[in-house]
Amino acid sequence: EVQLVESGGGLVQPGGSLRLSCAASGFTVSSNYISWVRQAPGKGLEWVSVIYSGGSTYYADSVKGRFTISRDSSKNMLYLQMNSLRAEDTAVYYCAKTVGATHIDYWGQGTLVTVSS
Amino acid sequence: QSALTQPASVSGSPGQSITISCTGTSSDVAGYNYVSWYQQHPGKAPKLMIYDVSNRPSGVSNRFSGSKSGNTASLTISGLQAEDEADYYCSSYTSSSTVVFGGGTKLTVL
């Protein structure tokens, strides 16, 4: 059974950093495309980033240069390093197994990141 | 990376059909047959309903169907049921190798 479990969310001050983790089971992270998608409170879904099976990475303009997606094949884990955080980054962050970089077939339960002083 | 355009809300009575539109550009919806639709109930993670414009994942009711014409994709739900009340989001692959979502549509079953 495919499962994705995010962790690492919390309260952080503007300008601060946070690293989100996503533990995957039931499939191999390094053989798949994995995305991060976020949802601000009461708002819609926003695509954040994707890492391809081959290692290529892509980012939304809103986070480019501040966020870094990575994976650890030995642990079957995915990460999102978030730097220079802003209030507008406040959201629930979902880790998601992605098919061919085009659609998401499995989602985690999400982890809440709050950027506030 | 502008969001795809969806109506903020749609409504229908049980048994009726509704259609939600999703308008993009030549760099996303019109350029690729990679439009997906997701259903999200309050407090829950989204669920894939349609992928690659018109394909249904295993387990999704055949009351859900998708189509595309030019830069506009559509999700149609027939035989509306109370459990269909949720938020619906479209998404598309883009020419920048990114993905863009629509703003979301709240479906109310009257």
XYZ file of N, CA, C and O in Angstrom, chain B residues 2-109:
432
model
N 0.517 31.746 -14.186
C -0.796 32.178 -13.706
C -1.701 30.971 -13.530
O -1.660 30.024 -14.326
N -2.526 31.006 -12.478
C -3.431 29.901 -12.207
C -4.436 29.738 -13.341
O -4.814 30.724 -14.002
N -4.845 28.520 -13.558
C -5.909 28.254 -14.516
C -7.206 28.853 -13.965
O -7.385 28.959 -12.753
N -8.106 29.215 -14.866
C -9.338 29.895 -14.453
C -10.509 28.928 -14.341
O -10.870 28.258 -15.317
N -11.064 28.860 -13.140
C -12.256 28.048 -12.875
C -13.344 28.939 -12.287
O -13.029 29.927 -11.616
N -14.612 28.574 -12.458
C -15.673 29.315 -11.765
C -15.551 29.077 -10.273
O -15.162 27.996 -9.842
N -15.857 30.091 -9.491
C -15.711 29.970 -8.044
C -16.685 28.954 -7.463
O -16.364 28.260 -6.494
N -17.861 28.868 -8.057
C -18.862 27.959 -7.522
C -19.822 27.482 -8.607
O -20.040 28.179 -9.605
N -20.332 26.294 -8.421
C -21.393 25.745 -9.253
C -22.330 24.986 -8.322
O -21.932 24.573 -7.227
N -23.544 24.798 -8.773
C -24.498 24.046 -7.953
C -25.440 23.245 -8.831
O -25.614 23.550 -10.017
N -26.013 22.229 -8.256
C -26.974 21.402 -8.971
C -27.775 20.562 -8.002
O -27.355 20.355 -6.856
N -28.889 20.078 -8.454
C -29.748 19.237 -7.632
C -29.372 17.771 -7.821
O -28.791 17.402 -8.854
N -29.674 16.936 -6.846
C -29.398 15.507 -6.990
C -29.977 14.952 -8.276
O -31.123 15.269 -8.641
N -29.185 14.156 -8.983
C -29.621 13.553 -10.226
C -29.290 14.373 -11.467
O -29.263 13.829 -12.577
N -29.044 15.649 -11.272
C -28.707 16.506 -12.407
C -27.237 16.337 -12.803
O -26.468 15.651 -12.132
N -26.869 16.982 -13.903
C -25.484 17.013 -14.350
C -24.950 18.429 -14.228
O -25.702 19.397 -14.448
N -23.681 18.538 -13.911
C -23.035 19.849 -13.886
C -21.701 19.737 -14.621
O -21.117 18.658 -14.738
N -21.223 20.884 -15.084
C -19.933 20.947 -15.765
C -19.112 22.085 -15.170
O -19.628 23.190 -14.980
N -17.857 21.784 -14.886
C -16.919 22.789 -14.374
C -15.869 23.028 -15.452
O -15.257 22.076 -15.945
N -15.663 24.276 -15.793
C -14.691 24.612 -16.816
C -13.350 24.998 -16.206
O -13.267 25.372 -15.032
N -12.319 24.898 -17.027
C -10.948 25.184 -16.594
C -10.214 25.762 -17.800
O -9.922 25.045 -18.760
N -9.934 27.056 -17.745
C -9.360 27.740 -18.901
C -7.904 28.103 -18.671
O -7.562 28.687 -17.640
N -7.090 27.749 -19.652
C -5.673 28.044 -19.564
C -5.173 28.739 -20.808
O -5.889 29.557 -21.398
N -3.953 28.394 -21.186
C -3.311 29.037 -22.334
C -2.672 27.988 -23.249
O -2.750 26.786 -22.975
N -2.014 28.478 -24.278
C -1.328 27.581 -25.198
C -0.111 26.913 -24.544
O 0.392 25.919 -25.047
N 0.330 27.470 -23.418
C 1.495 26.928 -22.723
C 1.126 25.836 -21.730
O 2.016 25.210 -21.148
N -0.147 25.626 -21.527
C -0.546 24.586 -20.585
C -1.702 23.755 -21.152
O -1.472 22.789 -21.868
N -2.931 24.131 -20.866
C -4.089 23.314 -21.257
C -4.108 23.001 -22.747
O -4.282 21.838 -23.145
N -3.939 24.027 -23.570
C -4.036 23.812 -25.017
C -2.837 23.051 -25.580
O -2.946 22.406 -26.623
N -1.731 23.118 -24.896
C -0.505 22.553 -25.425
C -0.255 21.088 -25.121
O 0.586 20.450 -25.753
N -0.987 20.570 -24.144
C -0.737 19.195 -23.698
C -2.044 18.516 -23.314
O -2.973 19.163 -22.833
N -2.085 17.214 -23.488
C -3.234 16.438 -23.011
C -2.951 15.911 -21.616
O -3.093 14.714 -21.331
N -2.545 16.824 -20.745
C -2.165 16.475 -19.378
C -2.967 17.295 -18.376
O -2.407 17.866 -17.436
N -4.264 17.330 -18.560
C -5.148 18.006 -17.615
C -5.682 16.967 -16.631
O -6.097 15.873 -17.022
N -5.632 17.335 -15.351
C -6.138 16.456 -14.291
C -7.181 17.199 -13.482
O -7.203 18.434 -13.466
N -8.024 16.421 -12.801
C -9.048 16.989 -11.926
C -8.968 16.287 -10.567
O -8.819 15.070 -10.491
N -9.092 17.104 -9.502
C -9.023 16.591 -8.142
C -10.254 17.038 -7.370
O -10.735 18.148 -7.534
N -10.707 16.145 -6.497
C -11.811 16.429 -5.590
C -11.242 16.564 -4.184
O -10.409 15.754 -3.770
N -11.686 17.583 -3.459
C -11.221 17.752 -2.092
C -12.380 18.053 -1.158
O -13.050 19.069 -1.311
N -12.586 17.178 -0.192
C -13.565 17.429 0.849
C -12.889 18.189 1.983
O -11.667 18.089 2.158
N -13.643 18.950 2.772
C -13.061 19.772 3.834
C -12.173 18.975 4.782
O -12.556 17.910 5.271
N -10.970 19.492 5.010
C -10.047 18.864 5.927
C -9.369 17.615 5.414
O -8.629 16.966 6.162
N -9.600 17.288 4.154
C -9.019 16.074 3.578
C -8.017 16.416 2.484
O -8.020 17.513 1.937
N -7.156 15.439 2.165
C -6.249 15.602 1.043
C -7.041 15.459 -0.256
O -8.078 14.792 -0.291
N -6.571 16.087 -1.314
C -7.250 15.947 -2.612
C -7.229 14.498 -3.093
O -6.390 13.702 -2.690
N -8.173 14.195 -3.999
C -8.277 12.869 -4.600
C -8.332 13.023 -6.108
O -9.080 13.848 -6.624
N -7.543 12.235 -6.805
C -7.518 12.277 -8.265
C -8.804 11.691 -8.839
O -9.177 10.558 -8.511
N -9.459 12.464 -9.703
C -10.711 12.024 -10.311
C -10.568 11.746 -11.809
O -11.209 10.838 -12.346
N -9.768 12.581 -12.477
C -9.549 12.458 -13.921
C -8.087 12.799 -14.202
O -7.549 13.739 -13.622
N -7.443 12.063 -15.112
C -6.093 12.408 -15.534
C -5.995 12.318 -17.050
O -6.795 11.647 -17.697
N -4.976 12.993 -17.575
C -4.765 13.016 -19.031
C -6.071 13.337 -19.767
O -6.466 12.629 -20.712
N -6.717 14.390 -19.322
C -7.946 14.976 -19.897
C -9.209 14.172 -19.610
O -10.213 14.733 -19.163
N -9.157 12.858 -19.880
C -10.426 12.114 -19.851
C -10.326 10.718 -19.248
O -11.291 9.945 -19.358
N -9.218 10.400 -18.621
C -9.051 9.059 -18.060
C -9.436 9.029 -16.582
O -9.062 9.913 -15.819
N -10.172 7.990 -16.204
C -10.588 7.823 -14.819
C -9.714 6.789 -14.130
O -9.551 5.677 -14.646
N -9.189 7.139 -12.939
C -8.436 6.120 -12.186
C -9.379 5.001 -11.736
O -10.600 5.204 -11.631
N -8.804 3.865 -11.463
C -9.591 2.754 -10.950
C -10.295 3.175 -9.662
O -9.693 3.797 -8.793
N -11.574 2.851 -9.577
C -12.326 3.152 -8.373
C -13.122 4.444 -8.425
O -13.959 4.681 -7.551
N -12.857 5.277 -9.419
C -13.622 6.525 -9.556
C -14.880 6.240 -10.374
O -14.814 5.603 -11.432
N -15.998 6.739 -9.894
C -17.287 6.493 -10.544
C -17.287 6.992 -11.988
O -16.705 8.034 -12.312
N -17.977 6.240 -12.848
C -18.088 6.664 -14.246
C -19.057 7.823 -14.418
O -19.333 8.274 -15.539
N -19.567 8.338 -13.312
C -20.371 9.571 -13.382
C -19.467 10.790 -13.628
O -19.955 11.865 -13.978
N -18.168 10.602 -13.427
C -17.204 11.680 -13.640
C -16.557 11.501 -15.016
O -16.061 10.420 -15.346
N -16.551 12.572 -15.797
C -15.915 12.509 -17.105
C -15.220 13.821 -17.413
O -15.589 14.877 -16.884
N -14.198 13.755 -18.249
C -13.439 14.950 -18.596
C -13.286 15.096 -20.095
O -13.340 14.115 -20.842
N -13.097 16.338 -20.530
C -12.900 16.618 -21.945
C -12.086 17.893 -22.083
O -11.815 18.591 -21.100
N -11.695 18.177 -23.313
C -10.924 19.404 -23.571
C -11.193 19.887 -24.983
O -11.326 19.092 -25.918
N -11.273 21.204 -25.120
C -11.378 21.832 -26.427
C -10.529 23.086 -26.397
O -10.827 24.024 -25.647
N -9.490 23.093 -27.200
C -8.594 24.244 -27.221
C -7.949 24.474 -25.873
O -7.353 23.575 -25.294
N -8.114 25.678 -25.333
C -7.487 26.005 -24.057
C -8.426 25.841 -22.875
O -8.137 26.317 -21.775
N -9.560 25.171 -23.091
C -10.516 24.962 -22.000
C -10.804 23.480 -21.806
O -11.198 22.777 -22.738
N -10.587 23.029 -20.570
C -10.928 21.666 -20.184
C -12.205 21.705 -19.349
O -12.543 22.745 -18.776
N -12.879 20.578 -19.300
C -14.137 20.519 -18.559
C -14.255 19.214 -17.788
O -13.815 18.157 -18.261
N -14.858 19.318 -16.619
C -15.210 18.155 -15.806
C -16.726 18.114 -15.724
O -17.345 19.119 -15.341
N -17.299 16.984 -16.091
C -18.742 16.820 -15.995
C -19.059 15.737 -14.980
O -18.434 14.673 -14.988
N -19.988 16.047 -14.099
C -20.472 15.077 -13.122
C -21.944 14.850 -13.423
O -22.748 15.789 -13.386
N -22.289 13.613 -13.745
C -23.679 13.297 -14.043
C -24.305 12.580 -12.855
O -23.600 12.024 -12.003
N -25.620 12.584 -12.795
C -26.304 11.915 -11.697
C -25.824 12.408 -10.349
O -25.473 11.619 -9.476
N -25.818 13.719 -10.175
C -25.238 14.360 -8.989
C -25.735 13.708 -7.699
O -26.938 13.429 -7.544
N -24.800 13.468 -6.776
C -25.129 12.893 -5.479
C -24.629 13.813 -4.367
O -23.687 14.584 -4.572
N -25.220 13.677 -3.203
C -24.852 14.531 -2.082
C -23.354 14.444 -1.771
O -22.730 15.441 -1.423
N -22.784 13.259 -1.904
C -21.358 13.070 -1.585
C -20.425 13.742 -2.585
O -19.220 13.822 -2.340
N -20.975 14.224 -3.697
C -20.144 14.928 -4.673
C -19.850 16.359 -4.224
O -18.991 17.026 -4.814
N -20.556 16.829 -3.221
C -20.332 18.199 -2.736
C -18.921 18.302 -2.179
O -18.550 17.611 -1.226
N -18.119 19.159 -2.801
C -16.705 19.275 -2.474
C -16.111 20.402 -3.302
O -16.800 21.033 -4.107
N -14.824 20.651 -3.099
C -14.073 21.566 -3.958
C -13.401 20.749 -5.052
O -12.910 19.643 -4.807
N -13.381 21.307 -6.257
C -12.762 20.632 -7.392
C -11.690 21.533 -8.001
O -11.901 22.730 -8.195
N -10.545 20.923 -8.280
C -9.416 21.654 -8.844
C -8.962 20.979 -10.139
O -8.815 19.749 -10.187
N -8.693 21.800 -11.148
C -8.060 21.269 -12.342
C -6.565 21.584 -12.243
O -6.139 22.444 -11.472
N -5.786 20.861 -12.998
C -4.357 21.162 -13.102
C -3.878 20.783 -14.486
O -4.501 19.976 -15.177
N -2.774 21.388 -14.887
C -2.202 21.095 -16.193
C -0.685 21.133 -16.119
O -0.102 21.948 -15.412
N -0.071 20.254 -16.876
C 1.370 20.324 -17.092
C 1.633 21.552 -17.959
O 0.768 21.967 -18.744
N 2.809 22.162 -17.805
C 3.107 23.369 -18.577
C 4.394 23.220 -19.400
O 5.189 22.319 -19.183
N 4.583 24.169 -20.270
C 5.765 24.167 -21.141
C 7.060 24.411 -20.367
O 8.149 24.232 -20.904
N 6.957 24.825 -19.134
C 8.136 25.046 -18.284
C 8.464 23.820 -17.446
O 9.283 23.906 -16.524
N 7.794 22.704 -17.758
C 7.967 21.460 -16.986
C 7.481 21.615 -15.558
O 7.962 20.914 -14.657
N 6.572 22.548 -15.352
C 5.947 22.725 -14.040
C 4.482 22.311 -14.152
O 4.027 21.850 -15.208
N 3.758 22.464 -13.077
C 2.331 22.179 -13.056
C 1.617 23.408 -12.523
O 2.122 24.096 -11.637
N 0.458 23.685 -13.072
C -0.336 24.812 -12.592
C -1.735 24.315 -12.240
O -2.308 23.488 -12.960
N -2.245 24.784 -11.112
C -3.596 24.430 -10.676
C -4.573 25.551 -10.998
O -4.183 26.718 -11.157
N -5.836 25.189 -11.066
C -6.891 26.184 -11.132
C -7.189 26.705 -9.736
O -6.728 26.141 -8.737
N -7.974 27.780 -9.677
C -8.286 28.382 -8.401
C -9.269 27.586 -7.555
O -9.430 27.862 -6.366
N -9.898 26.591 -8.165
C -10.837 25.749 -7.428
C -12.284 26.175 -7.618
O -12.578 27.362 -7.796
N -13.162 25.183 -7.603
C -14.599 25.409 -7.748
C -15.334 24.684 -6.634
O -15.127 23.483 -6.445
N -16.167 25.410 -5.916
C -16.959 24.791 -4.865
C -18.261 24.290 -5.455
O -19.047 25.078 -5.989
N -18.475 22.995 -5.369
C -19.700 22.390 -5.859
C -20.682 22.205 -4.708
O -20.355 21.552 -3.716
N -21.848 22.781 -4.866
C -22.922 22.630 -3.877
C -24.032 21.781 -4.468
O -24.505 22.049 -5.572
N -24.403 20.734 -3.740
C -25.525 19.893 -4.149
C -26.748 20.367 -3.374
O -26.794 20.263 -2.152
